[in-house]
């Protein structure tokens, strides 16, 4: 089961209510009439001292004692008072074992973004957040924090957007067990003061809550929520009928939970819905085809729901879908030509068994298509792939369980814009296809467990953009020319 690529997925779920341009969270407010207050500068300097910059993208050089902290990188101040009202240090790869208590002296702060730094697997401070009572936006995502989320965060009654997502992979590419917990306080206790909340991101937080518990809590305490992202949170049981009242929802991400139950038919009545991601959620029943008619829907991901029945009669003209993932479902397509109506489609994931001549003809006309993933070909039966070569703008291509031994692979050489070619668990019974050598923009090449044999070709060294190669679990031999531009090379087994 393939999933949406991270570059595209991040674009789908990171469109938060604030931006990091302009004065808020940028490089300081150059129009401020009051300089930063001494206590504010002192707190920031103490925070800087808590960081290690060994792997950081910045050393915060503007943060110097005796200078106006309102002009420091990532700092914004209230022009009338000189109090710090925004701090954005996201994506700097700063390291500190824990968040320094000095942060909580910035009691006028409204926006705090420390995402994509590394706090060393430490727990959030048990006390301190309650002092930041004016906070409207708090983002601590992907920051290496773990343990129980403190009750103090639930006291931030002005929060509009909260992101505590910390779902990151360990060295084995598995989700780390060192994760955040929302047990005591529970999810219900955490959100009971969040009446102003519009965006909630808790991906990877272990909530372990039944459908009735988390659904009724949202309905009661955050009825006007617009973005809900609870991916891989240990949710279980059916989505409760009360969820149907959350008609302001624009983004729903409930991927990788075990919500065994019928697909909610009322999702088709969420007229503002733009993103619906339910990969691997164990849903069953009949998918309501009216969802395809939602005017704002740009992303629909239902992969891995094996008992979910999708009967696609026709896709409407003017459909705004950009991402569509239906692999691993019980899918039938009555009118394949209607896929030609998906003029904005950028990413498509399907089981190859549904590909017909009519469908492939329609897909090959989609100029906007950049990512294609096909899986579950019928092994040892002839499969035709030539139509893929007609999709000239493809950037990411993933094929799984295909038989490439009985068909020409010349189509591969037509994909001149391809940056990632991933073919898994397939059958070649031959050397690497030389057509791959024509893909001069290729950065990722993975042909794992593909029954490849013969010598590793020298033309790999001519693909100057390659940064990752995986040819493991094949029967390849010969000398390997190690080239300096490769960041990772895997020829094991």
PDB file of N, CA and C in Angstrom, residues 403-405 426-431 450-454:
ATOM      1  N   UNK A 403       4.987  -7.402 -13.550  1.00  0.00           N
ATOM      2  CA  UNK A 403       5.808  -8.292 -14.365  1.00  0.00           C
ATOM      3  C   UNK A 403       6.330  -7.500 -15.560  1.00  0.00           C
ATOM      4  N   UNK A 404       7.619  -7.187 -15.519  1.00  0.00           N
ATOM      5  CA  UNK A 404       8.237  -6.392 -16.575  1.00  0.00           C
ATOM      6  C   UNK A 404       9.021  -7.270 -17.555  1.00  0.00           C
ATOM      7  N   UNK A 405       8.922  -8.571 -17.419  1.00  0.00           N
ATOM      8  CA  UNK A 405       9.741  -9.469 -18.232  1.00  0.00           C
ATOM      9  C   UNK A 405       9.148  -9.728 -19.610  1.00  0.00           C
ATOM     10  N   UNK A 426       8.819  -6.824  -7.831  1.00  0.00           N
ATOM     11  CA  UNK A 426       8.385  -7.065  -9.205  1.00  0.00           C
ATOM     12  C   UNK A 426       9.309  -8.061  -9.883  1.00  0.00           C
ATOM     13  N   UNK A 427       9.090  -8.285 -11.180  1.00  0.00           N
ATOM     14  CA  UNK A 427       9.810  -9.338 -11.888  1.00  0.00           C
ATOM     15  C   UNK A 427      10.395  -8.802 -13.187  1.00  0.00           C
ATOM     16  N   UNK A 428      11.744  -8.817 -13.274  1.00  0.00           N
ATOM     17  CA  UNK A 428      12.447  -8.426 -14.493  1.00  0.00           C
ATOM     18  C   UNK A 428      13.155  -9.617 -15.121  1.00  0.00           C
ATOM     19  N   UNK A 429      13.855 -10.403 -14.283  1.00  0.00           N
ATOM     20  CA  UNK A 429      14.659 -11.525 -14.765  1.00  0.00           C
ATOM     21  C   UNK A 429      15.620 -11.072 -15.857  1.00  0.00           C
ATOM     22  N   UNK A 430      16.272  -9.938 -15.616  1.00  0.00           N
ATOM     23  CA  UNK A 430      17.181  -9.346 -16.602  1.00  0.00           C
ATOM     24  C   UNK A 430      18.011  -8.287 -15.893  1.00  0.00           C
ATOM     25  N   UNK A 431      19.022  -7.747 -16.573  1.00  0.00           N
ATOM     26  CA  UNK A 431      19.772  -6.638 -15.979  1.00  0.00           C
ATOM     27  C   UNK A 431      18.892  -5.403 -15.822  1.00  0.00           C
ATOM     28  N   UNK A 450      13.424  -7.197  -7.227  1.00  0.00           N
ATOM     29  CA  UNK A 450      12.841  -7.174  -8.573  1.00  0.00           C
ATOM     30  C   UNK A 450      13.411  -8.252  -9.490  1.00  0.00           C
ATOM     31  N   UNK A 451      14.044  -9.267  -8.918  1.00  0.00           N
ATOM     32  CA  UNK A 451      14.602 -10.368  -9.709  1.00  0.00           C
ATOM     33  C   UNK A 451      15.562  -9.870 -10.777  1.00  0.00           C
ATOM     34  N   UNK A 452      16.307  -8.832 -10.472  1.00  0.00           N
ATOM     35  CA  UNK A 452      17.312  -8.313 -11.398  1.00  0.00           C
ATOM     36  C   UNK A 452      18.550  -9.205 -11.340  1.00  0.00           C
ATOM     37  N   UNK A 453      19.193  -9.371 -12.486  1.00  0.00           N
ATOM     38  CA  UNK A 453      20.403 -10.185 -12.537  1.00  0.00           C
ATOM     39  C   UNK A 453      21.419  -9.501 -13.446  1.00  0.00           C
ATOM     40  N   UNK A 454      22.625 -10.048 -13.463  1.00  0.00           N
ATOM     41  CA  UNK A 454      23.674  -9.498 -14.307  1.00  0.00           C
ATOM     42  C   UNK A 454      24.530  -8.499 -13.573  1.00  0.00           C
TER      43      UNK A 454
END
